């Protein structure tokens, strides 16, 4: 039991990210399905809406339960939000490119392409968040 607790402590951020990353992916897939399939929007328009709503969900959950971010000033909060959305904007470009490649170029099913796409995007988002957005020293520093 002690060993299990040690493993949990060592990997709790990754486990939390897998849980909330999974929920974020679910938000993304559901919004994409509703907009692109049920409502008949262009798949890239649905993709951008799915991105925006899932990124908003991801920011709120990641800052609290995954990376335990504690900003000390309003400026620090704004910097964190902007850097989070910019990092996710980089993966939006990847997301749109994969969707274009799969759907427009290779003529694959939109939802199947979206599922494959999300695996790549979730991995990239974790590394961007860990290295650039919620760095321990950045989140806990006091701004002027």
Short mmCIF file of N, CA and C in Angstrom, two decimals:
data_model
loop_
_atom_site.label_atom_id
_atom_site.label_comp_id
_atom_site.label_asym_id
_atom_site.label_seq_id
_atom_site.Cartn_x
_atom_site.Cartn_y
_atom_site.Cartn_z
N UNK A 1 0.83 -1.19 0.00
CA UNK A 1 0.00 0.00 0.00
C UNK A 1 0.88 1.26 0.00
N UNK A 2 1.97 1.20 0.76
CA UNK A 2 2.87 2.35 0.83
C UNK A 2 3.48 2.62 -0.54
N UNK A 3 3.85 1.58 -1.25
CA UNK A 3 4.43 1.71 -2.60
C UNK A 3 3.42 2.33 -3.57
N UNK A 4 2.15 1.94 -3.44
CA UNK A 4 1.10 2.51 -4.28
C UNK A 4 0.95 4.01 -4.01
N UNK A 5 1.01 4.39 -2.76
CA UNK A 5 0.92 5.80 -2.40
C UNK A 5 2.11 6.59 -2.94
N UNK A 6 3.30 5.99 -2.89
CA UNK A 6 4.50 6.64 -3.44
C UNK A 6 4.35 6.83 -4.96
N UNK A 7 3.86 5.83 -5.64
CA UNK A 7 3.65 5.94 -7.09
C UNK A 7 2.61 7.01 -7.41
N UNK A 8 1.53 7.04 -6.64
CA UNK A 8 0.51 8.06 -6.85
C UNK A 8 1.08 9.45 -6.64
N UNK A 9 1.83 9.64 -5.59
CA UNK A 9 2.44 10.95 -5.30
C UNK A 9 3.39 11.36 -6.41
N UNK A 10 4.17 10.41 -6.88
CA UNK A 10 5.15 10.70 -7.93
C UNK A 10 4.47 11.09 -9.24
N UNK A 11 3.35 10.44 -9.58
CA UNK A 11 2.70 10.64 -10.88
C UNK A 11 1.34 11.32 -10.80
N UNK A 12 1.04 11.99 -9.68
CA UNK A 12 -0.29 12.56 -9.53
C UNK A 12 -0.62 13.63 -10.57
N UNK A 13 0.37 14.44 -10.97
CA UNK A 13 0.11 15.46 -11.99
C UNK A 13 -0.24 14.81 -13.33
N UNK A 14 0.47 13.75 -13.67
CA UNK A 14 0.20 13.06 -14.93
C UNK A 14 -1.16 12.37 -14.88
N UNK A 15 -1.48 11.75 -13.75
CA UNK A 15 -2.80 11.11 -13.61
C UNK A 15 -3.92 12.14 -13.68
N UNK A 16 -3.74 13.27 -13.00
CA UNK A 16 -4.76 14.33 -13.05
C UNK A 16 -4.89 14.85 -14.48
N UNK A 17 -3.76 15.01 -15.17
CA UNK A 17 -3.83 15.49 -16.55
C UNK A 17 -4.55 14.48 -17.44
N UNK A 18 -4.32 13.19 -17.22
CA UNK A 18 -5.01 12.18 -18.02
C UNK A 18 -6.52 12.23 -17.79
N UNK A 19 -6.92 12.43 -16.55
CA UNK A 19 -8.35 12.52 -16.24
C UNK A 19 -8.95 13.77 -16.87
N UNK A 20 -8.35 14.93 -16.59
CA UNK A 20 -8.92 16.18 -17.10
C UNK A 20 -8.64 16.35 -18.59
N UNK A 21 -7.55 15.78 -19.07
CA UNK A 21 -7.30 15.77 -20.51
C UNK A 21 -8.34 14.93 -21.22
N UNK A 22 -8.73 13.82 -20.59
CA UNK A 22 -9.79 12.98 -21.14
C UNK A 22 -11.12 13.72 -21.17
N UNK A 23 -11.43 14.43 -20.10
CA UNK A 23 -12.67 15.21 -20.06
C UNK A 23 -12.63 16.36 -21.07
N UNK A 24 -11.47 17.00 -21.21
CA UNK A 24 -11.32 18.07 -22.20
C UNK A 24 -11.51 17.52 -23.61
N UNK A 25 -10.94 16.35 -23.86
CA UNK A 25 -11.11 15.70 -25.15
C UNK A 25 -12.58 15.38 -25.40
N UNK A 26 -13.27 14.93 -24.36
CA UNK A 26 -14.70 14.64 -24.48
C UNK A 26 -15.47 15.91 -24.83
N UNK A 27 -15.17 17.02 -24.17
CA UNK A 27 -15.80 18.30 -24.50
C UNK A 27 -15.55 18.63 -25.97
N UNK A 28 -14.30 18.49 -26.40
CA UNK A 28 -13.93 18.79 -27.78
C UNK A 28 -14.70 17.93 -28.77
N UNK A 29 -14.74 16.64 -28.52
CA UNK A 29 -15.42 15.71 -29.43
C UNK A 29 -16.92 15.95 -29.48
N UNK A 30 -17.53 16.20 -28.33
CA UNK A 30 -18.98 16.43 -28.29
C UNK A 30 -19.34 17.72 -29.03
N UNK A 31 -18.60 18.81 -28.76
CA UNK A 31 -18.87 20.07 -29.45
C UNK A 31 -18.64 19.91 -30.95
N UNK A 32 -17.57 19.22 -31.33
CA UNK A 32 -17.32 18.98 -32.75
C UNK A 32 -18.45 18.19 -33.39
N UNK A 33 -18.87 17.12 -32.73
CA UNK A 33 -19.96 16.29 -33.26
C UNK A 33 -21.25 17.09 -33.44
N UNK A 34 -21.59 17.88 -32.41
CA UNK A 34 -22.82 18.67 -32.48
C UNK A 34 -22.74 19.70 -33.61
N UNK A 35 -21.63 20.43 -33.68
CA UNK A 35 -21.54 21.51 -34.67
C UNK A 35 -21.35 20.98 -36.09
N UNK A 36 -20.45 20.03 -36.27
CA UNK A 36 -20.12 19.57 -37.63
C UNK A 36 -21.09 18.51 -38.14
N UNK A 37 -21.54 17.62 -37.28
CA UNK A 37 -22.40 16.52 -37.73
C UNK A 37 -23.89 16.86 -37.59
N UNK A 38 -24.31 17.21 -36.39
CA UNK A 38 -25.73 17.46 -36.16
C UNK A 38 -26.20 18.77 -36.80
N UNK A 39 -25.41 19.82 -36.65
CA UNK A 39 -25.82 21.12 -37.17
C UNK A 39 -25.35 21.34 -38.60
N UNK A 40 -24.45 20.51 -39.08
CA UNK A 40 -24.00 20.60 -40.46
C UNK A 40 -23.03 21.73 -40.78
N UNK A 41 -22.38 22.27 -39.76
CA UNK A 41 -21.40 23.33 -40.00
C UNK A 41 -20.20 22.74 -40.73
N UNK A 42 -19.44 23.58 -41.41
CA UNK A 42 -18.17 23.17 -41.99
C UNK A 42 -17.30 22.57 -40.89
N UNK A 43 -16.62 21.48 -41.18
CA UNK A 43 -15.86 20.79 -40.14
C UNK A 43 -14.79 21.66 -39.50
N UNK A 44 -14.19 22.59 -40.23
CA UNK A 44 -13.16 23.45 -39.63
C UNK A 44 -13.80 24.49 -38.70
N UNK A 45 -14.98 24.99 -39.03
CA UNK A 45 -15.69 25.92 -38.15
C UNK A 45 -16.07 25.20 -36.86
N UNK A 46 -16.62 24.01 -36.99
CA UNK A 46 -16.93 23.20 -35.81
C UNK A 46 -15.70 22.89 -34.99
N UNK A 47 -14.59 22.67 -35.67
CA UNK A 47 -13.33 22.38 -35.01
C UNK A 47 -12.86 23.56 -34.16
N UNK A 48 -12.99 24.77 -34.69
CA UNK A 48 -12.57 25.96 -33.94
C UNK A 48 -13.46 26.17 -32.72
N UNK A 49 -14.76 25.98 -32.87
CA UNK A 49 -15.66 26.10 -31.71
C UNK A 49 -15.34 25.04 -30.67
N UNK A 50 -15.10 23.83 -31.12
CA UNK A 50 -14.74 22.74 -30.20
C UNK A 50 -13.45 23.09 -29.47
N UNK A 51 -12.48 23.64 -30.21
CA UNK A 51 -11.21 24.06 -29.61
C UNK A 51 -11.45 25.10 -28.54
N UNK A 52 -12.18 26.16 -28.87
CA UNK A 52 -12.37 27.25 -27.92
C UNK A 52 -13.03 26.78 -26.62
N UNK A 53 -14.12 26.05 -26.73
CA UNK A 53 -14.82 25.60 -25.52
C UNK A 53 -14.00 24.59 -24.72
N UNK A 54 -13.28 23.72 -25.39
CA UNK A 54 -12.47 22.75 -24.67
C UNK A 54 -11.24 23.41 -24.03
N UNK A 55 -10.70 24.43 -24.67
CA UNK A 55 -9.56 25.14 -24.07
C UNK A 55 -10.00 25.92 -22.84
N UNK A 56 -11.16 26.51 -22.89
CA UNK A 56 -11.69 27.20 -21.71
C UNK A 56 -11.87 26.22 -20.56
N UNK A 57 -12.47 25.07 -20.84
CA UNK A 57 -12.62 24.02 -19.83
C UNK A 57 -11.26 23.55 -19.32
N UNK A 58 -10.32 23.34 -20.25
CA UNK A 58 -8.98 22.85 -19.88
C UNK A 58 -8.25 23.85 -19.00
N UNK A 59 -8.34 25.12 -19.32
CA UNK A 59 -7.63 26.12 -18.50
C UNK A 59 -8.13 26.07 -17.06
N UNK A 60 -9.43 26.08 -16.90
CA UNK A 60 -10.00 26.09 -15.55
C UNK A 60 -9.61 24.85 -14.76
N UNK A 61 -9.67 23.69 -15.38
CA UNK A 61 -9.34 22.46 -14.66
C UNK A 61 -7.84 22.28 -14.49
N UNK A 62 -7.06 22.60 -15.51
CA UNK A 62 -5.60 22.41 -15.44
C UNK A 62 -4.95 23.30 -14.40
N UNK A 63 -5.37 24.55 -14.34
CA UNK A 63 -4.71 25.47 -13.41
C UNK A 63 -4.97 25.06 -11.97
N UNK A 64 -6.15 24.52 -11.68
CA UNK A 64 -6.50 24.18 -10.31
C UNK A 64 -6.05 22.76 -9.94
N UNK A 65 -6.43 21.77 -10.74
CA UNK A 65 -6.26 20.38 -10.32
C UNK A 65 -5.08 19.65 -10.93
N UNK A 66 -4.49 20.18 -11.99
CA UNK A 66 -3.36 19.47 -12.60
C UNK A 66 -2.04 20.13 -12.23
N UNK A 67 -1.92 21.41 -12.51
CA UNK A 67 -0.65 22.10 -12.31
C UNK A 67 -0.61 22.95 -11.05
N UNK A 68 -1.73 23.01 -10.31
CA UNK A 68 -1.80 23.70 -9.02
C UNK A 68 -1.22 25.10 -9.07
N UNK A 69 -1.67 25.87 -10.03
CA UNK A 69 -1.14 27.22 -10.24
C UNK A 69 -1.73 28.18 -9.21
N UNK A 70 -0.86 29.01 -8.65
CA UNK A 70 -1.28 30.02 -7.68
C UNK A 70 -0.65 31.34 -8.08
N UNK A 71 -1.40 32.17 -8.79
CA UNK A 71 -0.86 33.47 -9.16
C UNK A 71 -1.01 34.42 -7.98
N UNK A 72 -0.18 35.44 -7.96
CA UNK A 72 -0.18 36.37 -6.82
C UNK A 72 -0.74 37.74 -7.17
N UNK A 73 -0.85 38.03 -8.45
CA UNK A 73 -1.38 39.32 -8.87
C UNK A 73 -2.31 39.13 -10.06
N UNK A 74 -3.08 40.16 -10.36
CA UNK A 74 -3.95 40.12 -11.54
C UNK A 74 -3.11 40.00 -12.80
N UNK A 75 -1.97 40.69 -12.82
CA UNK A 75 -1.07 40.63 -13.98
C UNK A 75 -0.58 39.19 -14.21
N UNK A 76 -0.28 38.49 -13.13
CA UNK A 76 0.16 37.10 -13.26
C UNK A 76 -0.96 36.22 -13.82
N UNK A 77 -2.20 36.48 -13.39
CA UNK A 77 -3.34 35.74 -13.92
C UNK A 77 -3.49 35.98 -15.42
N UNK A 78 -3.43 37.24 -15.83
CA UNK A 78 -3.57 37.58 -17.25
C UNK A 78 -2.45 36.93 -18.06
N UNK A 79 -1.21 36.99 -17.55
CA UNK A 79 -0.08 36.36 -18.25
C UNK A 79 -0.30 34.86 -18.40
N UNK A 80 -0.81 34.22 -17.36
CA UNK A 80 -1.05 32.79 -17.40
C UNK A 80 -2.14 32.44 -18.42
N UNK A 81 -3.25 33.18 -18.40
CA UNK A 81 -4.35 32.93 -19.34
C UNK A 81 -3.88 33.13 -20.78
N UNK A 82 -3.17 34.23 -21.03
CA UNK A 82 -2.69 34.52 -22.38
C UNK A 82 -1.72 33.44 -22.84
N UNK A 83 -0.77 33.06 -22.00
CA UNK A 83 0.19 32.04 -22.41
C UNK A 83 -0.48 30.69 -22.62
N UNK A 84 -1.51 30.37 -21.82
CA UNK A 84 -2.23 29.11 -22.00
C UNK A 84 -2.94 29.10 -23.35
N UNK A 85 -3.66 30.18 -23.66
CA UNK A 85 -4.38 30.23 -24.93
C UNK A 85 -3.42 30.30 -26.13
N UNK A 86 -2.28 30.97 -25.97
CA UNK A 86 -1.30 31.00 -27.07
C UNK A 86 -0.71 29.61 -27.32
N UNK A 87 -0.38 28.91 -26.23
CA UNK A 87 0.16 27.55 -26.38
C UNK A 87 -0.88 26.65 -27.03
N UNK A 88 -2.12 26.77 -26.60
CA UNK A 88 -3.19 25.96 -27.19
C UNK A 88 -3.48 26.41 -28.62
N UNK A 89 -3.22 27.69 -28.92
CA UNK A 89 -3.37 28.17 -30.29
C UNK A 89 -2.39 27.47 -31.22
N UNK A 90 -1.20 27.19 -30.71
CA UNK A 90 -0.21 26.46 -31.51
C UNK A 90 -0.73 25.06 -31.84
N UNK A 91 -1.38 24.42 -30.87
CA UNK A 91 -1.90 23.08 -31.16
C UNK A 91 -3.20 23.15 -31.97
N UNK A 92 -3.89 24.30 -31.95
CA UNK A 92 -5.04 24.47 -32.85
C UNK A 92 -4.57 24.40 -34.30
N UNK A 93 -3.43 25.00 -34.58
CA UNK A 93 -2.88 24.94 -35.94
C UNK A 93 -2.58 23.49 -36.33
N UNK A 94 -1.99 22.73 -35.39
CA UNK A 94 -1.76 21.30 -35.63
C UNK A 94 -3.08 20.58 -35.86
N UNK A 95 -4.05 20.88 -35.02
CA UNK A 95 -5.38 20.28 -35.07
C UNK A 95 -6.01 20.52 -36.44
N UNK A 96 -6.00 21.76 -36.88
CA UNK A 96 -6.62 22.10 -38.17
C UNK A 96 -5.88 21.45 -39.34
N UNK A 97 -4.56 21.37 -39.24
CA UNK A 97 -3.78 20.73 -40.30
C UNK A 97 -4.08 19.23 -40.39
N UNK A 98 -4.17 18.57 -39.24
CA UNK A 98 -4.49 17.14 -39.22
C UNK A 98 -5.89 16.91 -39.77
N UNK A 99 -6.83 17.75 -39.37
CA UNK A 99 -8.20 17.61 -39.87
C UNK A 99 -8.25 17.84 -41.38
N UNK A 100 -7.56 18.85 -41.87
CA UNK A 100 -7.54 19.11 -43.31
C UNK A 100 -6.93 17.92 -44.06
N UNK A 101 -5.80 17.43 -43.54
CA UNK A 101 -5.14 16.30 -44.16
C UNK A 101 -6.07 15.08 -44.21
N UNK A 102 -6.69 14.77 -43.06
CA UNK A 102 -7.54 13.59 -42.99
C UNK A 102 -8.85 13.71 -43.75
N UNK A 103 -9.52 14.85 -43.59
CA UNK A 103 -10.86 14.99 -44.17
C UNK A 103 -10.81 15.47 -45.62
N UNK A 104 -10.12 16.57 -45.86
CA UNK A 104 -10.13 17.15 -47.21
C UNK A 104 -9.20 16.42 -48.18
N UNK A 105 -8.01 16.09 -47.72
CA UNK A 105 -7.04 15.49 -48.62
C UNK A 105 -7.22 13.98 -48.76
N UNK A 106 -7.35 13.28 -47.63
CA UNK A 106 -7.45 11.81 -47.67
C UNK A 106 -8.89 11.31 -47.69
N UNK A 107 -9.86 12.23 -47.60
CA UNK A 107 -11.29 11.88 -47.68
C UNK A 107 -11.73 10.88 -46.60
N UNK A 108 -11.20 11.04 -45.38
CA UNK A 108 -11.56 10.15 -44.28
C UNK A 108 -12.75 10.72 -43.51
N UNK A 109 -13.37 9.90 -42.71
CA UNK A 109 -14.49 10.28 -41.88
C UNK A 109 -14.06 11.39 -40.90
N UNK A 110 -14.91 12.41 -40.73
CA UNK A 110 -14.58 13.54 -39.85
C UNK A 110 -14.35 13.11 -38.41
N UNK A 111 -15.24 12.30 -37.86
CA UNK A 111 -15.12 11.90 -36.44
C UNK A 111 -13.92 10.99 -36.22
N UNK A 112 -13.66 10.09 -37.14
CA UNK A 112 -12.49 9.22 -37.01
C UNK A 112 -11.21 10.06 -37.07
N UNK A 113 -11.16 11.00 -37.99
CA UNK A 113 -10.00 11.89 -38.09
C UNK A 113 -9.85 12.71 -36.81
N UNK A 114 -10.97 13.17 -36.27
CA UNK A 114 -10.96 13.97 -35.04
C UNK A 114 -10.42 13.15 -33.87
N UNK A 115 -10.78 11.88 -33.79
CA UNK A 115 -10.27 11.02 -32.71
C UNK A 115 -8.76 10.86 -32.80
N UNK A 116 -8.25 10.59 -33.98
CA UNK A 116 -6.80 10.45 -34.18
C UNK A 116 -6.11 11.78 -33.86
N UNK A 117 -6.69 12.85 -34.35
CA UNK A 117 -6.18 14.19 -34.13
C UNK A 117 -6.04 14.51 -32.64
N UNK A 118 -7.01 14.10 -31.85
CA UNK A 118 -7.00 14.43 -30.43
C UNK A 118 -5.87 13.75 -29.66
N UNK A 119 -5.45 12.60 -30.09
CA UNK A 119 -4.31 11.94 -29.44
C UNK A 119 -3.06 12.81 -29.57
N UNK A 120 -2.80 13.29 -30.76
CA UNK A 120 -1.63 14.15 -31.02
C UNK A 120 -1.75 15.45 -30.23
N UNK A 121 -2.92 16.06 -30.28
CA UNK A 121 -3.14 17.36 -29.64
C UNK A 121 -3.03 17.26 -28.12
N UNK A 122 -3.59 16.23 -27.51
CA UNK A 122 -3.52 16.08 -26.05
C UNK A 122 -2.07 15.96 -25.59
N UNK A 123 -1.28 15.18 -26.29
CA UNK A 123 0.14 15.04 -25.93
C UNK A 123 0.89 16.37 -26.06
N UNK A 124 0.68 17.05 -27.15
CA UNK A 124 1.34 18.35 -27.36
C UNK A 124 0.89 19.36 -26.30
N UNK A 125 -0.40 19.37 -25.98
CA UNK A 125 -0.91 20.30 -24.97
C UNK A 125 -0.28 20.06 -23.60
N UNK A 126 -0.09 18.81 -23.23
CA UNK A 126 0.53 18.52 -21.94
C UNK A 126 1.92 19.12 -21.86
N UNK A 127 2.72 18.89 -22.89
CA UNK A 127 4.09 19.40 -22.86
C UNK A 127 4.14 20.92 -22.91
N UNK A 128 3.30 21.54 -23.72
CA UNK A 128 3.26 23.01 -23.75
C UNK A 128 2.85 23.56 -22.38
N UNK A 129 1.83 22.96 -21.76
CA UNK A 129 1.37 23.43 -20.45
C UNK A 129 2.44 23.25 -19.38
N UNK A 130 3.06 22.11 -19.38
CA UNK A 130 4.07 21.80 -18.36
C UNK A 130 5.32 22.67 -18.53
N UNK A 131 5.78 22.89 -19.75
CA UNK A 131 7.03 23.59 -19.98
C UNK A 131 6.89 25.11 -20.09
N UNK A 132 5.75 25.59 -20.60
CA UNK A 132 5.65 27.02 -20.88
C UNK A 132 4.61 27.77 -20.06
N UNK A 133 3.52 27.13 -19.69
CA UNK A 133 2.42 27.87 -19.07
C UNK A 133 2.45 27.78 -17.55
N UNK A 134 2.48 26.57 -17.02
CA UNK A 134 2.38 26.37 -15.58
C UNK A 134 3.70 25.96 -14.94
N UNK A 135 4.78 26.58 -15.38
CA UNK A 135 6.07 26.26 -14.77
C UNK A 135 6.01 26.62 -13.29
N UNK A 136 6.55 25.76 -12.46
CA UNK A 136 6.47 25.96 -11.00
C UNK A 136 7.03 27.31 -10.58
N UNK A 137 8.21 27.66 -11.08
CA UNK A 137 8.81 28.92 -10.65
C UNK A 137 8.05 30.12 -11.17
N UNK A 138 7.45 30.04 -12.34
CA UNK A 138 6.69 31.15 -12.92
C UNK A 138 5.39 31.37 -12.17
N UNK A 139 4.68 30.29 -11.88
CA UNK A 139 3.36 30.40 -11.25
C UNK A 139 3.44 30.93 -9.84
N UNK A 140 4.52 30.66 -9.14
CA UNK A 140 4.59 31.08 -7.75
C UNK A 140 5.37 32.37 -7.55
N UNK A 141 5.87 32.97 -8.61
CA UNK A 141 6.65 34.20 -8.46
C UNK A 141 5.75 35.40 -8.26
N UNK A 142 6.28 36.39 -7.59
CA UNK A 142 5.56 37.62 -7.32
C UNK A 142 5.94 38.63 -8.39
N UNK A 143 4.90 39.24 -9.02
CA UNK A 143 5.14 40.26 -10.05
C UNK A 143 5.21 41.64 -9.43
N UNK A 144 5.83 42.59 -10.17
CA UNK A 144 5.93 43.97 -9.69
C UNK A 144 4.57 44.60 -9.60
#
